[in-house]
Coordinates of C-alpha atoms and ligand atoms in Angstrom, one line a residue:
M1 CA 81.3 117.2 140.5
T2 CA 81.9 113.1 141.7
N3 CA 78.1 111.6 142.5
D4 CA 78.9 111.9 146.1
T5 CA 75.9 114.9 145.3
P6 CA 75.2 113.4 142.5
D7 CA 73.2 115.6 139.9
I8 CA 70.5 116.1 137.9
A9 CA 71.1 114.5 134.7
W10 CA 72.7 111.6 137.0
Q11 CA 69.5 111.9 139.3
G12 CA 67.4 111.7 136.6
L13 CA 68.7 108.5 134.3
L14 CA 68.5 106.9 137.8
E15 CA 64.6 107.4 138.5
H16 CA 63.9 106.8 134.9
R17 CA 66.0 103.4 135.3
R18 CA 63.5 102.7 138.4
Q19 CA 60.4 103.5 135.4
I20 CA 61.9 101.4 133.5
E21 CA 62.3 98.1 135.2
S22 CA 60.1 96.3 134.0
L23 CA 60.2 96.6 129.8
H24 CA 62.3 93.7 127.8
L25 CA 64.7 93.9 124.2
R26 CA 61.4 91.3 123.3
D27 CA 58.9 94.4 124.1
L28 CA 61.0 97.3 122.8
F29 CA 61.6 95.3 119.6
A30 CA 57.5 94.6 119.0
T31 CA 55.9 98.1 119.4
D32 CA 58.9 99.6 117.9
P33 CA 59.9 98.4 113.9
D34 CA 62.1 101.0 113.1
R35 CA 64.4 100.6 116.1
F36 CA 67.4 99.0 114.5
A37 CA 67.0 101.8 112.4
R38 CA 66.4 104.6 114.7
F39 CA 69.2 102.0 117.5
S40 CA 72.2 101.9 115.3
V41 CA 75.0 104.0 113.8
E42 CA 77.7 104.6 110.9
T43 CA 80.8 106.4 109.9
G44 CA 82.8 105.6 107.6
A45 CA 83.0 101.2 107.2
L46 CA 82.2 101.3 110.7
F47 CA 78.6 100.7 111.5
L48 CA 77.5 99.8 115.1
D49 CA 73.7 98.7 116.1
Y50 CA 73.3 99.1 119.7
S51 CA 69.3 98.6 118.7
K52 CA 69.6 94.6 121.4
N53 CA 70.6 97.6 124.9
L54 CA 68.1 98.9 127.5
V55 CA 67.4 101.9 126.0
T56 CA 64.4 104.1 125.0
E57 CA 64.9 107.1 123.7
E58 CA 64.0 109.1 127.1
T59 CA 67.2 106.4 128.1
L60 CA 69.3 108.2 125.2
T61 CA 67.6 111.6 125.4
R62 CA 69.3 111.6 129.2
L63 CA 71.8 110.1 128.4
F64 CA 73.3 113.1 126.1
G65 CA 71.7 115.6 128.5
L66 CA 74.2 113.7 131.4
A67 CA 77.5 114.0 128.2
R68 CA 76.8 118.1 128.4
A69 CA 75.6 117.9 131.7
R70 CA 79.1 117.0 132.2
G71 CA 81.3 119.0 129.2
M72 CA 81.6 116.1 126.5
E73 CA 82.2 118.1 123.7
A74 CA 84.4 120.8 125.5
A75 CA 86.2 118.2 126.8
I76 CA 86.7 116.4 122.7
A77 CA 87.8 119.8 122.0
S78 CA 90.4 119.9 124.7
L79 CA 91.6 116.1 124.2
F80 CA 92.4 117.7 120.3
A81 CA 93.6 120.9 121.4
G82 CA 96.4 119.1 123.1
D83 CA 95.8 120.6 125.7
R84 CA 97.4 118.7 129.4
V85 CA 94.6 116.0 129.9
N86 CA 96.9 113.5 131.4
H87 CA 96.8 116.8 135.0
T88 CA 98.2 113.8 137.0
E89 CA 101.8 113.8 134.0
R90 CA 101.6 116.9 133.5
R91 CA 101.1 115.5 130.2
P92 CA 98.7 115.8 126.9
A93 CA 97.2 113.2 125.0
L94 CA 97.9 113.5 121.0
H95 CA 97.8 109.3 119.6
M96 CA 95.4 110.8 117.1
A97 CA 98.5 113.1 115.8
L98 CA 99.9 110.1 115.2
R99 CA 97.5 109.3 112.9
N100 CA 96.5 112.6 111.9
R101 CA 96.4 113.2 108.2
S102 CA 95.4 115.7 107.7
Q103 CA 97.5 119.9 107.1
R104 CA 96.6 120.9 110.1
P105 CA 99.1 121.3 112.9
V106 CA 98.7 119.6 116.4
M107 CA 101.3 122.0 118.5
V108 CA 102.5 120.9 122.1
D109 CA 104.2 124.1 124.2
G110 CA 103.7 126.6 120.7
V111 CA 105.8 123.5 119.0
D112 CA 103.9 121.8 116.0
V113 CA 105.0 118.3 116.2
M114 CA 103.6 117.0 113.4
P115 CA 107.0 117.4 111.1
A116 CA 108.3 114.7 113.9
V117 CA 105.5 112.6 113.3
R118 CA 106.1 112.9 109.7
D119 CA 110.0 112.1 109.8
V120 CA 109.8 109.6 111.6
L121 CA 106.7 107.7 109.6
A122 CA 109.7 108.3 106.6
R123 CA 112.1 106.4 108.5
M124 CA 110.0 103.4 110.0
R125 CA 109.5 103.5 106.1
T126 CA 112.8 103.3 104.7
F127 CA 113.4 100.9 107.2
A128 CA 111.1 99.1 107.3
E129 CA 111.6 98.5 102.9
A130 CA 115.0 97.8 103.7
V131 CA 114.1 94.9 105.3
R132 CA 111.7 93.3 103.4
S133 CA 113.2 93.8 100.6
G134 CA 116.4 91.8 102.2
I135 CA 118.5 95.0 101.2
A136 CA 119.0 95.4 104.8
V137 CA 121.8 92.4 105.6
G138 CA 122.3 90.9 110.0
S139 CA 126.5 91.0 110.5
G140 CA 127.0 88.0 108.3
G141 CA 125.3 89.0 105.1
S142 CA 121.5 87.2 105.5
P143 CA 119.0 89.1 105.0
Y144 CA 116.6 88.9 108.2
R145 CA 113.6 85.9 108.1
T146 CA 112.7 86.4 112.2
V147 CA 112.1 89.6 113.3
V148 CA 110.8 89.7 117.2
N149 CA 109.5 92.7 119.3
I150 CA 110.3 92.5 122.6
G151 CA 108.4 94.3 124.9
I152 CA 105.5 94.0 127.1
G153 CA 101.9 95.9 127.9
G154 CA 101.3 98.7 125.1
S155 CA 104.7 98.7 123.8
D156 CA 103.1 94.3 122.9
L157 CA 99.6 94.2 122.9
G158 CA 99.0 96.9 119.9
P159 CA 101.3 95.8 117.8
L160 CA 100.9 91.9 118.5
M161 CA 96.7 92.8 118.2
V162 CA 97.4 94.6 114.9
A163 CA 99.6 91.7 113.7
E164 CA 97.7 89.6 114.2
A165 CA 94.5 90.8 112.6
L166 CA 96.6 91.6 109.4
K167 CA 98.1 88.3 108.7
A168 CA 96.3 88.4 105.7
F169 CA 98.3 91.6 104.4
R170 CA 101.8 90.4 105.3
G171 CA 102.8 89.5 101.2
S172 CA 106.6 88.1 101.5
G173 CA 107.6 89.9 104.3
P174 CA 110.1 88.2 108.0
D175 CA 108.0 86.0 110.3
V176 CA 107.1 88.9 113.1
R177 CA 107.0 87.6 116.3
F178 CA 106.1 88.3 119.6
V179 CA 108.6 88.1 123.1
S180 CA 106.5 89.5 126.6
N181 CA 107.1 88.0 130.6
V182 CA 110.0 88.0 131.7
D183 CA 109.3 84.3 132.6
D184 CA 111.6 82.8 130.0
T185 CA 110.3 80.8 128.6
H186 CA 109.1 83.1 126.3
L187 CA 112.0 83.9 124.5
V188 CA 113.3 80.7 124.7
E189 CA 110.1 79.1 123.0
T190 CA 110.3 82.3 120.6
L191 CA 113.2 81.8 119.6
R192 CA 113.4 77.6 119.4
G193 CA 114.7 76.4 116.0
V194 CA 115.4 80.0 115.5
D195 CA 118.2 81.3 113.4
P196 CA 120.9 84.0 114.7
A197 CA 121.9 84.9 111.6
T198 CA 118.4 85.7 109.7
T199 CA 117.4 87.1 113.6
L200 CA 116.0 91.2 114.3
F201 CA 115.3 92.4 117.3
V202 CA 113.5 95.9 117.8
V203 CA 112.8 97.0 121.6
S204 CA 110.2 98.8 122.4
S205 CA 109.8 100.6 125.2
K206 CA 107.9 104.1 125.9
T207 CA 111.1 104.3 129.3
F208 CA 114.3 101.5 128.0
T209 CA 113.7 101.0 131.4
T210 CA 110.7 98.3 132.6
Q211 CA 112.2 95.3 134.1
E212 CA 110.5 92.5 131.7
T213 CA 111.8 94.2 128.9
M214 CA 115.4 95.2 129.5
A215 CA 115.5 91.4 130.9
N216 CA 114.3 89.6 127.9
A217 CA 116.4 92.3 126.2
Q218 CA 119.2 91.3 127.2
S219 CA 119.3 87.8 127.3
A220 CA 118.3 88.5 123.6
R221 CA 121.6 91.0 122.9
A222 CA 123.5 87.3 124.7
W223 CA 121.7 85.2 122.5
I224 CA 123.0 87.4 119.6
A225 CA 127.1 87.5 120.9
D226 CA 127.4 83.9 122.0
A227 CA 126.1 83.0 118.7
L228 CA 128.1 85.2 116.4
G229 CA 130.3 87.9 118.2
D230 CA 129.8 91.5 120.1
A231 CA 130.2 93.1 116.9
A232 CA 127.2 91.8 115.2
V233 CA 124.9 92.8 117.9
P234 CA 124.0 96.1 116.6
S235 CA 123.0 95.0 113.0
H236 CA 121.0 92.9 114.9
F237 CA 118.6 95.0 117.2
A238 CA 116.5 98.0 116.3
A239 CA 114.6 100.2 119.5
V240 CA 111.9 102.7 119.9
S241 CA 111.6 104.5 122.4
T242 CA 111.0 108.5 124.3
N243 CA 114.7 108.1 125.5
L244 CA 117.3 107.9 123.4
E245 CA 120.4 108.3 125.7
A246 CA 118.6 104.4 127.3
T247 CA 118.6 103.0 123.4
R248 CA 122.2 104.3 123.4
T249 CA 123.9 102.9 126.1
F250 CA 121.6 99.6 125.3
G251 CA 124.4 100.3 122.0
I252 CA 121.7 100.1 119.0
P253 CA 122.9 102.6 116.0
A254 CA 120.9 105.3 115.7
N255 CA 119.5 104.6 112.8
R256 CA 118.4 101.7 114.5
V257 CA 116.1 103.6 117.0
F258 CA 113.0 104.7 116.3
E259 CA 111.5 107.8 118.8
F260 CA 107.3 108.6 120.4
W261 CA 106.7 111.2 123.1
D262 CA 105.8 111.6 126.4
W263 CA 102.8 112.7 124.5
V264 CA 101.6 109.4 123.7
G265 CA 100.7 106.9 125.9
G266 CA 101.3 103.8 126.6
R267 CA 98.5 101.6 125.5
Y268 CA 97.6 104.5 122.9
S269 CA 100.8 103.7 121.1
L270 CA 100.4 101.1 118.4
W271 CA 100.1 104.2 115.7
S272 CA 103.5 105.1 117.1
A273 CA 106.9 103.8 115.6
I274 CA 105.4 101.7 118.5
G275 CA 104.1 100.2 115.0
L276 CA 107.4 99.6 113.7
P277 CA 106.5 95.5 114.0
I278 CA 103.6 95.6 112.3
A279 CA 104.9 98.0 109.6
L280 CA 107.6 95.0 109.4
A281 CA 105.0 92.9 108.9
V282 CA 102.6 93.1 106.5
G283 CA 104.3 96.7 105.1
M284 CA 104.5 100.7 105.9
D285 CA 101.6 101.3 103.1
H286 CA 98.9 99.2 105.4
F287 CA 101.2 100.6 108.5
E288 CA 100.0 104.0 106.9
A289 CA 95.9 102.6 105.8
L290 CA 95.3 101.6 109.3
L291 CA 96.8 105.0 110.5
A292 CA 94.3 106.5 107.3
G293 CA 91.5 104.7 109.3
A294 CA 91.8 106.0 112.3
H295 CA 92.2 109.6 111.9
A296 CA 88.8 109.5 109.9
L297 CA 87.5 108.5 112.8
D298 CA 89.0 110.9 114.7
E299 CA 87.7 113.0 112.4
H300 CA 84.4 112.1 112.8
F301 CA 84.5 111.5 116.6
R302 CA 86.1 115.1 116.6
T303 CA 82.9 116.4 115.1
A304 CA 79.6 114.6 114.8
P305 CA 77.2 115.3 116.8
L306 CA 76.5 113.6 120.3
E307 CA 73.4 112.6 118.9
R308 CA 75.3 110.6 116.1
N309 CA 79.1 109.9 117.4
L310 CA 79.4 106.3 117.7
P311 CA 82.1 106.7 120.2
V312 CA 80.0 109.5 122.4
I313 CA 77.4 107.1 122.4
L314 CA 78.8 103.4 122.7
G315 CA 80.8 105.4 125.9
L316 CA 77.0 106.2 126.8
I317 CA 75.4 102.6 126.5
G318 CA 78.4 101.4 128.6
V319 CA 78.1 103.9 131.6
W320 CA 74.3 102.9 131.3
N321 CA 74.8 99.5 132.1
R322 CA 78.2 99.9 134.8
N323 CA 75.9 102.5 136.6
F324 CA 72.2 101.9 136.1
L325 CA 72.1 98.6 135.0
G326 CA 75.0 97.3 137.8
C327 CA 77.1 94.9 135.2
D328 CA 79.9 94.4 136.3
T329 CA 82.2 92.9 134.1
H330 CA 81.9 93.0 129.9
A331 CA 82.5 91.0 126.6
V332 CA 84.0 91.9 123.5
L333 CA 83.3 89.0 121.5
P334 CA 84.2 89.3 117.7
Y335 CA 83.1 86.9 115.1
D336 CA 87.2 87.0 113.7
Q337 CA 90.5 85.0 114.0
Y338 CA 92.6 87.3 113.4
L339 CA 91.2 89.4 115.8
H340 CA 91.6 86.5 118.2
R341 CA 93.6 89.2 120.4
L342 CA 91.7 91.7 120.4
P343 CA 89.9 91.3 123.4
A344 CA 93.2 90.6 125.6
Y345 CA 94.0 94.7 123.7
L346 CA 90.7 95.7 124.6
Q347 CA 91.4 95.6 128.2
Q348 CA 94.8 96.7 128.7
L349 CA 93.7 99.6 127.2
D350 CA 89.9 100.3 129.3
M351 CA 91.0 98.5 132.2
E352 CA 95.0 100.9 132.6
S353 CA 92.0 103.4 131.1
N354 CA 89.1 103.8 133.7
G355 CA 90.1 101.2 136.1
K356 CA 90.4 104.3 139.1
R357 CA 88.7 105.1 142.2
V358 CA 90.0 109.2 142.1
D359 CA 88.3 111.7 140.6
R360 CA 90.3 114.2 139.0
D361 CA 90.5 116.5 142.4
G362 CA 91.6 113.1 143.8
R363 CA 88.8 112.4 145.8
P364 CA 87.1 108.9 146.2
V365 CA 84.6 108.7 143.2
G366 CA 81.1 108.0 144.6
H367 CA 80.0 105.3 141.0
A368 CA 81.4 102.5 139.4
T369 CA 84.1 103.8 137.3
G370 CA 85.6 101.2 133.8
P371 CA 84.3 97.4 134.7
I372 CA 86.4 94.9 134.2
L373 CA 86.4 93.3 130.3
W374 CA 86.9 90.4 129.1
G375 CA 86.2 88.5 126.0
E376 CA 87.5 85.7 124.0
P377 CA 87.0 85.0 119.7
G378 CA 83.7 83.5 118.4
T379 CA 82.5 80.4 117.6
N380 CA 85.0 79.3 120.4
G381 CA 83.7 81.8 123.8
Q382 CA 79.6 79.2 122.4
H383 CA 81.4 76.8 124.0
A384 CA 83.0 77.8 126.6
F385 CA 81.4 80.4 128.8
F386 CA 78.1 81.0 126.8
Q387 CA 76.3 79.3 128.6
L388 CA 76.8 82.0 131.8
L389 CA 76.0 84.6 129.5
H390 CA 72.6 83.4 128.8
Q391 CA 71.4 81.9 131.8
G392 CA 74.0 83.0 134.3
T393 CA 72.9 85.0 137.3
S394 CA 74.9 88.1 135.9
V395 CA 73.9 90.3 132.9
V396 CA 77.6 90.4 130.5
P397 CA 76.7 93.3 128.7
A398 CA 78.9 92.2 125.2
D399 CA 80.2 93.7 122.4
F400 CA 80.3 91.6 118.7
M401 CA 81.8 92.0 115.6
V402 CA 82.0 90.2 112.4
A403 CA 83.2 91.9 109.1
A404 CA 81.0 90.5 106.2
D405 CA 83.4 89.4 103.8
G406 CA 85.8 87.2 104.1
H407 CA 89.8 86.5 103.8
H408 CA 89.4 83.0 102.7
H409 CA 86.8 81.0 100.8
L410 CA 86.3 78.3 102.1
G411 CA 82.9 76.1 102.2
R412 CA 80.5 77.7 103.5
H413 CA 82.9 78.3 107.3
H414 CA 82.4 82.0 106.6
D415 CA 78.2 81.7 107.0
L416 CA 77.9 79.6 109.2
L417 CA 80.3 82.7 111.2
L418 CA 78.0 84.9 110.1
A419 CA 75.1 83.0 111.6
N420 CA 76.1 82.0 115.0
C421 CA 77.2 85.7 115.8
L422 CA 73.9 87.1 114.4
A423 CA 72.1 84.1 117.2
Q424 CA 74.2 85.0 120.1
S425 CA 72.9 88.5 119.8
Q426 CA 69.3 87.4 118.9
A427 CA 69.6 84.7 122.2
L428 CA 71.2 86.8 124.9
A429 CA 68.6 89.4 123.7
F430 CA 64.9 88.1 123.4
G431 CA 65.6 84.7 124.9
K432 CA 62.9 81.4 125.5
T433 CA 60.5 81.7 128.0
A434 CA 58.8 78.5 129.8
E435 CA 56.0 78.7 128.3
T436 CA 57.7 78.0 124.7
A437 CA 60.8 75.6 126.0
E438 CA 58.3 73.6 127.5
A439 CA 55.6 73.7 123.7
E440 CA 58.2 72.9 121.3
M441 CA 59.4 70.2 123.4
L442 CA 55.6 69.1 123.4
Q443 CA 56.2 68.9 119.6
S444 CA 59.3 67.3 119.1
G445 CA 56.8 64.5 121.2
M446 CA 57.9 64.2 124.8
A447 CA 55.6 63.6 127.4
P448 CA 54.1 66.4 129.1
E449 CA 55.6 66.4 132.3
E450 CA 59.0 65.2 131.0
A451 CA 58.4 68.9 129.3
R452 CA 57.2 70.9 132.3
R453 CA 60.0 69.5 134.0
L454 CA 62.5 70.4 131.9
A455 CA 60.8 74.1 131.2
P456 CA 62.8 75.8 133.2
Y457 CA 66.4 74.6 132.6
R458 CA 65.3 75.2 129.0
S459 CA 64.8 78.5 129.5
F460 CA 66.2 81.5 128.6
P461 CA 65.6 85.3 130.5
G462 CA 67.2 87.5 127.5
N463 CA 66.6 91.2 128.6
R464 CA 70.5 90.9 127.9
P465 CA 72.5 94.3 126.5
S466 CA 74.9 93.9 123.9
N467 CA 76.4 96.1 120.5
T468 CA 77.3 94.3 116.6
F469 CA 79.5 96.3 114.9
V470 CA 79.8 95.1 111.5
L471 CA 82.4 95.5 109.1
P472 CA 82.8 95.6 105.3
K473 CA 85.3 92.8 105.9
L474 CA 89.0 93.2 107.8
T475 CA 91.4 95.6 106.8
P476 CA 93.6 98.2 108.2
E477 CA 91.7 101.3 107.2
T478 CA 88.5 99.1 109.1
L479 CA 90.7 98.2 112.0
G480 CA 92.5 101.3 112.7
A481 CA 88.8 102.5 112.7
L482 CA 87.4 100.3 114.9
V483 CA 89.9 100.6 117.2
A484 CA 90.4 104.7 117.5
A485 CA 87.0 104.2 118.3
Y486 CA 87.9 101.8 121.6
E487 CA 89.8 104.6 122.3
H488 CA 87.8 107.5 123.0
R489 CA 85.0 104.7 123.7
V490 CA 87.6 105.1 127.1
F491 CA 87.7 108.5 127.0
V492 CA 84.3 109.4 127.0
Q493 CA 83.5 107.7 130.2
S494 CA 86.3 108.9 132.1
V495 CA 84.7 112.4 131.2
I496 CA 81.5 111.3 132.8
W497 CA 82.8 108.9 135.4
N498 CA 85.8 111.9 136.1
I499 CA 88.7 110.5 135.9
N500 CA 92.0 110.7 134.6
P501 CA 92.3 107.5 131.7
F502 CA 96.3 108.5 130.5
D503 CA 97.4 107.8 133.9
Q504 CA 98.4 104.1 135.3
W505 CA 99.5 104.5 139.0
G506 CA 98.2 101.3 140.0
V507 CA 100.8 99.1 138.3
E508 CA 103.0 101.1 140.4
L509 CA 103.0 99.6 143.4
G510 CA 103.9 96.0 142.2
K511 CA 106.4 97.0 140.5
Q512 CA 108.4 98.5 143.8
L513 CA 107.7 95.3 145.8
A514 CA 108.3 93.2 143.3
N515 CA 112.0 95.2 143.2
R516 CA 112.2 94.4 146.9
L517 CA 111.9 91.7 146.9
L518 CA 114.2 90.2 144.4
P519 CA 117.1 90.0 146.4
R520 CA 115.0 87.7 149.6
L521 CA 114.3 84.8 146.9
S522 CA 118.6 84.2 146.4
G523 CA 121.2 85.2 149.3
T524 CA 120.4 87.7 151.5
P525 CA 117.5 86.3 154.4
A526 CA 114.9 85.1 153.3
D527 CA 113.1 86.5 157.0
S528 CA 113.7 90.6 156.7
G529 CA 110.0 91.9 157.7
E530 CA 107.7 91.2 155.2
D531 CA 104.2 89.5 156.2
S532 CA 104.3 86.6 156.9
S533 CA 102.6 85.2 154.0
T534 CA 105.2 86.3 151.9
T535 CA 107.9 85.5 154.4
G536 CA 106.5 82.1 154.1
L537 CA 106.9 82.2 150.9
V538 CA 109.8 82.8 150.1
A539 CA 111.2 80.6 152.5
K540 CA 108.6 77.8 150.5
L541 CA 110.8 78.7 147.1
R542 CA 113.3 79.2 148.2
S543 CA 113.5 75.7 149.3
L544 CA 112.6 73.9 147.2
R545 CA 115.2 75.7 144.7
P546 CA 117.5 74.3 142.8
A547 CA 121.2 74.8 144.8
Ligands
LIG601 O1 103.2 98.3 133.7 C1 102.3 99.6 133.2 C2 103.2 100.3 131.8 O2 103.7 101.9 132.3 C3 102.4 100.3 131.1 O3 101.7 101.0 131.2 C4 103.0 100.3 129.5 O4 102.5 100.8 127.9 C5 103.8 98.8 130.0 O5 104.4 99.3 131.6 C6 105.5 98.5 129.2 O6 106.1 100.4 128.9 P1 107.3 100.3 128.6 O7 107.2 100.4 127.2 O8 107.9 101.6 129.4 O9 108.5 99.4 128.8

């Protein structure tokens, strides 16, 4: 089914949209004192208020109807059963197995993968504890003080986001840094002032062929070899990959190679050995608590009825905003400095997964798919782009997230953070009419003419949708649940849109062209049948490069 020929549920939602077009969140709240209670959901420590969305009971009933018409329950069961839901690559998507804390086996091709998962976790524990306690040492016998993860995309963003989010749990662990960009500035600046004798590199790459990661890994290898000699290299490297042959060729000892499997997608891999830098940063107990938090959310997603299922609700509201309210972008606004890399992480998760234009049958979809996701931590965003959120011509649905308790208790900082978070979603939802703005100005003593002149500028349309996540505190468990909720939201939307969220062919063309252009930038002649813009730019760059 594509939406070139929308099904009844989809058509019904289009019609419903027309019927409720004139409703304002102000009215929806005014006429229903129980709206918050009815439009919020809680699972474990994760609470979601979705009452400030432009939905009624009927909207939700229709959205659940759409989900059932698209086979949501069967799709969730199929995902957890290890079916080859990634049909273009003929693979299951079993990141949930990595955090499976139950005794349930998870079968791939008739084999239970859980013993191998537990084995890698045990090896990660031994290694992380040895590094953190100083038992594992560099070639000269010094403990590691700095760990540098080299990876990109899912082999960088997940561990980086979590290592930042859980900094309060670091204890006496090493300083863990991340290098991803092929721009050598990233590696050079990361290693500035760092002692090779106390540095451990973790080369993280599912394929162990990614150009950027391999270039950085080779330069890191040379940095160690130059400082400590070739023989020191094995003591200063570890690797995480599905490609054990390539890690061997690189010269990383087998006992420092941590495996994962092709049924783990790159952007879903932080729960695998790709999480090794997290374990090195905060300890294996906290890494396993992260897994436990995600597992609890998995169990909820797998078993809760659609109507009380947090990721399902989140996903369907996203579909409503995208396909029926026409919102092109979606903002993620963590009111938590520790979550400052969450928007970047979710960008890959969401946009690499649902940024698709053909359906599961290879036909162009007849409807919008994943929105552009972006964001920054509050309160910083308030002083930058919130102007557009409140008064611009685009409606941008937003996800706020905040913890009731912070990790530090400096003065009134946390109260200020909470107040600002709540104020923003309130302002977005309810706005301020021109009449109210004018009345306020008059009350403050402004001349009536001036008040009338300024009223249009000082009014807010409101009616702008948002979700608010509340956590008791940002901990490994609550973070695990939050991230898993977003992963499943992506899946829910992919089911509605009938697309495969687990492949990413869209990144391939650029890689191919970069390989073709590489020799043109030096050596071979610049002009070799490229388009005139590319040829011109190559020639310009060549003319400007030092000889
Ligand atoms: O180019 C996209 C991508 O394949 C991502 O999906 C992946 O997370 C990233 O590259 C890194 O890949 P690898 O872990 O194989 O180096």
